[in-house]
Amino acid sequence: PALTFEAFSVGEENRLAFDSARAAVARPGAVNPLVIYGEAGLGKTHLLSAIGHAAHEAGRAVLFATAERFGNDYVRALNGQLESFRSRYRGCDVLIIDDVQFLEGKEKFQEEFFHAFNDLHAMGKQVVIAADRAPSQIEGLGAALRSRLQWGLIADMQKPSYETRLAILRAKAARHTSTLPDDVLAAIADRCCPSVRELEGYLN
């Protein structure tokens, strides 16, 4: 519940991804698919969750899963439950898949996701993907699926600048109802943490 748009600290390094995420909620299907990529710990899952919360509040049916969960659900469904699996993943208004690089080299999973994507796209439903690399750099993706992922908007997330790190620290400290002196927050922000998670670890 804490991972909303309002709780996300926006900087130049993530503004395109943030604005695109808001657009995916405001105009479903207009930016389709939306692919957000970047190294671990930069806020991709936060943005995906924010999209899910906002779309749910707007009355849309949202399904949020990691690619690993998608694959596991598919394997379980092979025991006579494929129709139920397909109905679940193709019957939502917004499908959000995190860590799509997990599908790398897994042809059967990719094929099933490819068909789910096609059905949702054809119906104007919103598809949102996150990965640790751009689709063009995920070598184990089939050409057809890679092409689909490149249809829409691809937004990268970079490591936060000092100013963004400071804003993140202030926001997280406030949510912990902690008041820390500015020089303490500045000292933490100055550590040049490569990820927001590590930054939060220092704060904690």
PDB file of C-alpha atoms in Angstrom:
ATOM      1  CA  PRO A   1       0.000   0.000   0.000  1.00  0.00           C
ATOM      2  CA  ALA A   2       2.939   2.394   0.472  1.00  0.00           C
ATOM      3  CA  LEU A   3       4.061   2.054  -3.154  1.00  0.00           C
ATOM      4  CA  THR A   4       1.949   4.771  -4.782  1.00  0.00           C
ATOM      5  CA  PHE A   5       2.654   7.580  -7.237  1.00  0.00           C
ATOM      6  CA  GLU A   6       2.436  10.088  -4.391  1.00  0.00           C
ATOM      7  CA  ALA A   7       5.189   8.273  -2.478  1.00  0.00           C
ATOM      8  CA  PHE A   8       7.554   8.111  -5.470  1.00  0.00           C
ATOM      9  CA  SER A   9      10.430  10.617  -5.544  1.00  0.00           C
ATOM     10  CA  VAL A  10      10.795  11.975  -9.071  1.00  0.00           C
ATOM     11  CA  GLY A  11      14.108  13.148 -10.509  1.00  0.00           C
ATOM     12  CA  GLU A  12      15.524  13.606 -13.975  1.00  0.00           C
ATOM     13  CA  GLU A  13      16.808  10.009 -13.848  1.00  0.00           C
ATOM     14  CA  ASN A  14      13.297   8.517 -13.621  1.00  0.00           C
ATOM     15  CA  ARG A  15      10.973  11.247 -14.918  1.00  0.00           C
ATOM     16  CA  LEU A  16      10.223   9.578 -18.267  1.00  0.00           C
ATOM     17  CA  ALA A  17       9.342   6.304 -16.540  1.00  0.00           C
ATOM     18  CA  PHE A  18       7.190   8.123 -13.959  1.00  0.00           C
ATOM     19  CA  ASP A  19       5.319  10.237 -16.531  1.00  0.00           C
ATOM     20  CA  SER A  20       4.800   7.195 -18.758  1.00  0.00           C
ATOM     21  CA  ALA A  21       3.433   5.221 -15.809  1.00  0.00           C
ATOM     22  CA  ARG A  22       0.932   7.992 -15.062  1.00  0.00           C
ATOM     23  CA  ALA A  23      -0.053   8.073 -18.747  1.00  0.00           C
ATOM     24  CA  ALA A  24      -0.648   4.311 -18.758  1.00  0.00           C
ATOM     25  CA  VAL A  25      -3.282   4.839 -16.052  1.00  0.00           C
ATOM     26  CA  ALA A  26      -4.794   8.027 -17.473  1.00  0.00           C
ATOM     27  CA  ARG A  27      -5.051   6.709 -21.044  1.00  0.00           C
ATOM     28  CA  PRO A  28      -5.116   2.890 -20.954  1.00  0.00           C
ATOM     29  CA  GLY A  29      -3.796   1.336 -24.136  1.00  0.00           C
ATOM     30  CA  ALA A  30      -2.310   4.572 -25.494  1.00  0.00           C
ATOM     31  CA  VAL A  31       1.190   3.603 -24.336  1.00  0.00           C
ATOM     32  CA  ASN A  32       1.109  -0.133 -24.955  1.00  0.00           C
ATOM     33  CA  PRO A  33       3.103  -1.934 -23.845  1.00  0.00           C
ATOM     34  CA  LEU A  34       4.920   0.243 -21.356  1.00  0.00           C
ATOM     35  CA  VAL A  35       8.340  -1.252 -20.662  1.00  0.00           C
ATOM     36  CA  ILE A  36      10.335   0.110 -17.720  1.00  0.00           C
ATOM     37  CA  TYR A  37      13.888  -1.127 -17.323  1.00  0.00           C
ATOM     38  CA  GLY A  38      16.916  -0.500 -15.154  1.00  0.00           C
ATOM     39  CA  GLU A  39      19.220  -2.077 -12.616  1.00  0.00           C
ATOM     40  CA  ALA A  40      17.876  -3.619  -9.432  1.00  0.00           C
ATOM     41  CA  GLY A  41      16.763  -1.315  -6.645  1.00  0.00           C
ATOM     42  CA  LEU A  42      15.957   1.810  -8.674  1.00  0.00           C
ATOM     43  CA  GLY A  43      12.180   1.844  -8.134  1.00  0.00           C
ATOM     44  CA  LYS A  44      10.756  -0.222 -11.001  1.00  0.00           C
ATOM     45  CA  THR A  45       8.563  -2.340  -8.736  1.00  0.00           C
ATOM     46  CA  HIS A  46       7.410   0.811  -6.931  1.00  0.00           C
ATOM     47  CA  LEU A  47       6.188   2.281 -10.238  1.00  0.00           C
ATOM     48  CA  LEU A  48       4.492  -0.982 -11.233  1.00  0.00           C
ATOM     49  CA  SER A  49       2.706  -1.067  -7.883  1.00  0.00           C
ATOM     50  CA  ALA A  50       1.691   2.581  -8.275  1.00  0.00           C
ATOM     51  CA  ILE A  51       0.160   1.783 -11.668  1.00  0.00           C
ATOM     52  CA  GLY A  52      -1.695  -1.145 -10.136  1.00  0.00           C
ATOM     53  CA  HIS A  53      -3.061   0.901  -7.218  1.00  0.00           C
ATOM     54  CA  ALA A  54      -4.193   3.778  -9.437  1.00  0.00           C
ATOM     55  CA  ALA A  55      -5.792   1.485 -12.031  1.00  0.00           C
ATOM     56  CA  HIS A  56      -7.572  -0.497  -9.305  1.00  0.00           C
ATOM     57  CA  GLU A  57      -8.887   2.716  -7.762  1.00  0.00           C
ATOM     58  CA  ALA A  58     -10.198   3.659 -11.219  1.00  0.00           C
ATOM     59  CA  GLY A  59     -12.270   0.454 -11.224  1.00  0.00           C
ATOM     60  CA  ARG A  60     -10.082  -1.649 -13.523  1.00  0.00           C
ATOM     61  CA  ALA A  61      -9.238  -5.309 -13.026  1.00  0.00           C
ATOM     62  CA  VAL A  62      -5.497  -5.494 -12.368  1.00  0.00           C
ATOM     63  CA  LEU A  63      -3.253  -8.548 -12.387  1.00  0.00           C
ATOM     64  CA  PHE A  64       0.291  -8.021 -11.063  1.00  0.00           C
ATOM     65  CA  ALA A  65       2.750 -10.934 -11.176  1.00  0.00           C
ATOM     66  CA  THR A  66       6.429 -11.572 -11.581  1.00  0.00           C
ATOM     67  CA  ALA A  67       7.465 -13.430 -14.711  1.00  0.00           C
ATOM     68  CA  GLU A  68       8.528 -16.285 -12.441  1.00  0.00           C
ATOM     69  CA  ARG A  69       5.008 -16.444 -10.975  1.00  0.00           C
ATOM     70  CA  PHE A  70       3.582 -16.412 -14.511  1.00  0.00           C
ATOM     71  CA  GLY A  71       5.812 -19.358 -15.412  1.00  0.00           C
ATOM     72  CA  ASN A  72       4.948 -21.285 -12.253  1.00  0.00           C
ATOM     73  CA  ASP A  73       1.226 -20.675 -12.782  1.00  0.00           C
ATOM     74  CA  TYR A  74       1.577 -21.958 -16.355  1.00  0.00           C
ATOM     75  CA  VAL A  75       3.331 -25.154 -15.227  1.00  0.00           C
ATOM     76  CA  ARG A  76       0.635 -25.833 -12.613  1.00  0.00           C
ATOM     77  CA  ALA A  77      -2.058 -25.201 -15.232  1.00  0.00           C
ATOM     78  CA  LEU A  78      -0.705 -27.941 -17.499  1.00  0.00           C
ATOM     79  CA  ASN A  79      -2.580 -30.377 -15.254  1.00  0.00           C
ATOM     80  CA  GLY A  80      -5.887 -29.670 -17.005  1.00  0.00           C
ATOM     81  CA  GLN A  81      -6.229 -26.026 -15.901  1.00  0.00           C
ATOM     82  CA  LEU A  82      -4.933 -24.173 -18.975  1.00  0.00           C
ATOM     83  CA  GLU A  83      -8.260 -22.539 -19.768  1.00  0.00           C
ATOM     84  CA  SER A  84      -8.511 -21.161 -16.242  1.00  0.00           C
ATOM     85  CA  PHE A  85      -4.914 -19.909 -16.447  1.00  0.00           C
ATOM     86  CA  ARG A  86      -5.530 -18.219 -19.789  1.00  0.00           C
ATOM     87  CA  SER A  87      -8.789 -16.706 -18.619  1.00  0.00           C
ATOM     88  CA  ARG A  88      -7.016 -15.221 -15.604  1.00  0.00           C
ATOM     89  CA  TYR A  89      -4.081 -13.702 -17.464  1.00  0.00           C
ATOM     90  CA  ARG A  90      -6.071 -12.566 -20.498  1.00  0.00           C
ATOM     91  CA  GLY A  91      -9.213 -11.422 -18.689  1.00  0.00           C
ATOM     92  CA  CYS A  92      -7.797  -8.423 -16.855  1.00  0.00           C
ATOM     93  CA  ASP A  93      -7.841  -4.756 -17.848  1.00  0.00           C
ATOM     94  CA  VAL A  94      -4.241  -4.184 -16.774  1.00  0.00           C
ATOM     95  CA  LEU A  95      -1.561  -6.876 -16.838  1.00  0.00           C
ATOM     96  CA  ILE A  96       1.632  -5.979 -14.970  1.00  0.00           C
ATOM     97  CA  ILE A  97       4.614  -8.325 -15.229  1.00  0.00           C
ATOM     98  CA  ASP A  98       7.784  -7.694 -13.233  1.00  0.00           C
ATOM     99  CA  ASP A  99      11.252  -9.138 -13.973  1.00  0.00           C
ATOM    100  CA  VAL A 100      10.389 -10.258 -17.508  1.00  0.00           C
ATOM    101  CA  GLN A 101      14.032 -11.261 -18.000  1.00  0.00           C
ATOM    102  CA  PHE A 102      13.063 -14.453 -16.125  1.00  0.00           C
ATOM    103  CA  LEU A 103      11.470 -15.618 -19.409  1.00  0.00           C
ATOM    104  CA  GLU A 104      14.884 -15.554 -21.082  1.00  0.00           C
ATOM    105  CA  GLY A 105      15.547 -18.907 -22.760  1.00  0.00           C
ATOM    106  CA  LYS A 106      12.182 -20.380 -21.659  1.00  0.00           C
ATOM    107  CA  GLU A 107      10.424 -20.887 -24.992  1.00  0.00           C
ATOM    108  CA  LYS A 108       7.151 -22.363 -23.709  1.00  0.00           C
ATOM    109  CA  PHE A 109       6.673 -19.570 -21.155  1.00  0.00           C
ATOM    110  CA  GLN A 110       7.471 -16.977 -23.808  1.00  0.00           C
ATOM    111  CA  GLU A 111       4.989 -18.489 -26.239  1.00  0.00           C
ATOM    112  CA  GLU A 112       2.205 -18.412 -23.650  1.00  0.00           C
ATOM    113  CA  PHE A 113       3.024 -14.840 -22.684  1.00  0.00           C
ATOM    114  CA  PHE A 114       3.210 -13.854 -26.368  1.00  0.00           C
ATOM    115  CA  HIS A 115      -0.375 -15.038 -26.942  1.00  0.00           C
ATOM    116  CA  ALA A 116      -1.634 -13.398 -23.732  1.00  0.00           C
ATOM    117  CA  PHE A 117       0.012 -10.153 -24.800  1.00  0.00           C
ATOM    118  CA  ASN A 118      -1.543 -10.333 -28.278  1.00  0.00           C
ATOM    119  CA  ASP A 119      -5.041 -10.894 -26.886  1.00  0.00           C
ATOM    120  CA  LEU A 120      -4.782  -8.043 -24.391  1.00  0.00           C
ATOM    121  CA  HIS A 121      -3.251  -5.658 -26.926  1.00  0.00           C
ATOM    122  CA  ALA A 122      -5.975  -6.445 -29.463  1.00  0.00           C
ATOM    123  CA  MET A 123      -8.630  -5.594 -26.856  1.00  0.00           C
ATOM    124  CA  GLY A 124      -6.936  -2.304 -25.957  1.00  0.00           C
ATOM    125  CA  LYS A 125      -6.017  -3.530 -22.499  1.00  0.00           C
ATOM    126  CA  GLN A 126      -2.911  -2.117 -20.829  1.00  0.00           C
ATOM    127  CA  VAL A 127       0.259  -4.203 -20.559  1.00  0.00           C
ATOM    128  CA  VAL A 128       3.120  -3.014 -18.335  1.00  0.00           C
ATOM    129  CA  ILE A 129       6.483  -4.769 -18.181  1.00  0.00           C
ATOM    130  CA  ALA A 130       9.599  -4.282 -16.060  1.00  0.00           C
ATOM    131  CA  ALA A 131      13.038  -5.753 -16.725  1.00  0.00           C
ATOM    132  CA  ASP A 132      16.640  -5.288 -15.728  1.00  0.00           C
ATOM    133  CA  ARG A 133      17.579  -4.594 -19.370  1.00  0.00           C
ATOM    134  CA  ALA A 134      15.997  -3.149 -22.479  1.00  0.00           C
ATOM    135  CA  PRO A 135      14.168  -5.781 -24.581  1.00  0.00           C
ATOM    136  CA  SER A 136      16.850  -5.503 -27.274  1.00  0.00           C
ATOM    137  CA  GLN A 137      19.453  -6.576 -24.699  1.00  0.00           C
ATOM    138  CA  ILE A 138      17.620  -9.652 -23.380  1.00  0.00           C
ATOM    139  CA  GLU A 139      19.312 -12.175 -25.638  1.00  0.00           C
ATOM    140  CA  GLY A 140      17.181 -15.165 -24.708  1.00  0.00           C
ATOM    141  CA  LEU A 141      13.909 -13.585 -25.845  1.00  0.00           C
ATOM    142  CA  GLY A 142      12.406 -14.870 -29.075  1.00  0.00           C
ATOM    143  CA  ALA A 143      12.298 -12.407 -31.952  1.00  0.00           C
ATOM    144  CA  ALA A 144       8.489 -12.266 -31.996  1.00  0.00           C
ATOM    145  CA  LEU A 145       8.165 -11.444 -28.280  1.00  0.00           C
ATOM    146  CA  ARG A 146      11.037  -8.953 -28.407  1.00  0.00           C
ATOM    147  CA  SER A 147       9.304  -7.230 -31.321  1.00  0.00           C
ATOM    148  CA  ARG A 148       6.056  -6.998 -29.333  1.00  0.00           C
ATOM    149  CA  LEU A 149       7.830  -5.481 -26.348  1.00  0.00           C
ATOM    150  CA  GLN A 150       9.320  -2.833 -28.611  1.00  0.00           C
ATOM    151  CA  TRP A 151       5.909  -1.754 -29.958  1.00  0.00           C
ATOM    152  CA  GLY A 152       5.156   0.700 -27.220  1.00  0.00           C
ATOM    153  CA  LEU A 153       7.206   2.987 -25.016  1.00  0.00           C
ATOM    154  CA  ILE A 154      10.481   1.922 -23.429  1.00  0.00           C
ATOM    155  CA  ALA A 155      11.598   4.020 -20.449  1.00  0.00           C
ATOM    156  CA  ASP A 156      14.816   3.491 -18.549  1.00  0.00           C
ATOM    157  CA  MET A 157      15.578   4.324 -14.933  1.00  0.00           C
ATOM    158  CA  GLN A 158      19.032   5.541 -13.972  1.00  0.00           C
ATOM    159  CA  LYS A 159      20.799   5.694 -10.625  1.00  0.00           C
ATOM    160  CA  PRO A 160      19.459   8.628  -8.577  1.00  0.00           C
ATOM    161  CA  SER A 161      21.430  11.865  -8.462  1.00  0.00           C
ATOM    162  CA  TYR A 162      22.430  13.480  -5.161  1.00  0.00           C
ATOM    163  CA  GLU A 163      19.342  15.738  -5.259  1.00  0.00           C
ATOM    164  CA  THR A 164      17.035  12.780  -5.900  1.00  0.00           C
ATOM    165  CA  ARG A 165      18.701  10.718  -3.176  1.00  0.00           C
ATOM    166  CA  LEU A 166      18.166  13.570  -0.725  1.00  0.00           C
ATOM    167  CA  ALA A 167      14.493  13.866  -1.727  1.00  0.00           C
ATOM    168  CA  ILE A 168      14.039  10.098  -1.312  1.00  0.00           C
ATOM    169  CA  LEU A 169      15.599  10.188   2.149  1.00  0.00           C
ATOM    170  CA  ARG A 170      13.412  13.099   3.271  1.00  0.00           C
ATOM    171  CA  ALA A 171      10.274  11.360   2.032  1.00  0.00           C
ATOM    172  CA  LYS A 172      11.139   8.014   3.622  1.00  0.00           C
ATOM    173  CA  ALA A 173      12.152   9.623   6.916  1.00  0.00           C
ATOM    174  CA  ALA A 174       8.826  11.478   6.986  1.00  0.00           C
ATOM    175  CA  ARG A 175       6.935   8.221   6.438  1.00  0.00           C
ATOM    176  CA  HIS A 176       8.824   6.757   9.399  1.00  0.00           C
ATOM    177  CA  THR A 177       7.718   9.867  11.362  1.00  0.00           C
ATOM    178  CA  SER A 178      11.389  10.588  11.976  1.00  0.00           C
ATOM    179  CA  THR A 179      12.917  14.039  12.017  1.00  0.00           C
ATOM    180  CA  LEU A 180      16.579  13.905  11.067  1.00  0.00           C
ATOM    181  CA  PRO A 181      18.834  16.952  10.751  1.00  0.00           C
ATOM    182  CA  ASP A 182      19.566  18.027   7.187  1.00  0.00           C
ATOM    183  CA  ASP A 183      23.287  17.409   7.642  1.00  0.00           C
ATOM    184  CA  VAL A 184      22.583  13.776   8.576  1.00  0.00           C
ATOM    185  CA  LEU A 185      20.395  13.260   5.503  1.00  0.00           C
ATOM    186  CA  ALA A 186      23.025  14.992   3.364  1.00  0.00           C
ATOM    187  CA  ALA A 187      25.745  12.694   4.737  1.00  0.00           C
ATOM    188  CA  ILE A 188      23.692   9.624   3.841  1.00  0.00           C
ATOM    189  CA  ALA A 189      22.809  10.999   0.383  1.00  0.00           C
ATOM    190  CA  ASP A 190      26.487  11.749  -0.232  1.00  0.00           C
ATOM    191  CA  ARG A 191      27.367   8.069  -0.021  1.00  0.00           C
ATOM    192  CA  CYS A 192      26.351   7.684  -3.707  1.00  0.00           C
ATOM    193  CA  CYS A 193      24.346   4.540  -3.083  1.00  0.00           C
ATOM    194  CA  PRO A 194      23.837   2.676  -6.371  1.00  0.00           C
ATOM    195  CA  SER A 195      20.243   1.785  -5.498  1.00  0.00           C
ATOM    196  CA  VAL A 196      17.271   3.193  -3.621  1.00  0.00           C
ATOM    197  CA  ARG A 197      17.132  -0.003  -1.562  1.00  0.00           C
ATOM    198  CA  GLU A 198      20.682   0.493  -0.311  1.00  0.00           C
ATOM    199  CA  LEU A 199      19.907   4.142   0.417  1.00  0.00           C
ATOM    200  CA  GLU A 200      16.903   3.096   2.497  1.00  0.00           C
ATOM    201  CA  GLY A 201      19.099   0.575   4.292  1.00  0.00           C
ATOM    202  CA  TYR A 202      21.446   3.346   5.383  1.00  0.00           C
ATOM    203  CA  LEU A 203      18.479   5.400   6.539  1.00  0.00           C
ATOM    204  CA  ASN A 204      17.062   2.500   8.551  1.00  0.00           C
TER     205      ASN A 204
END
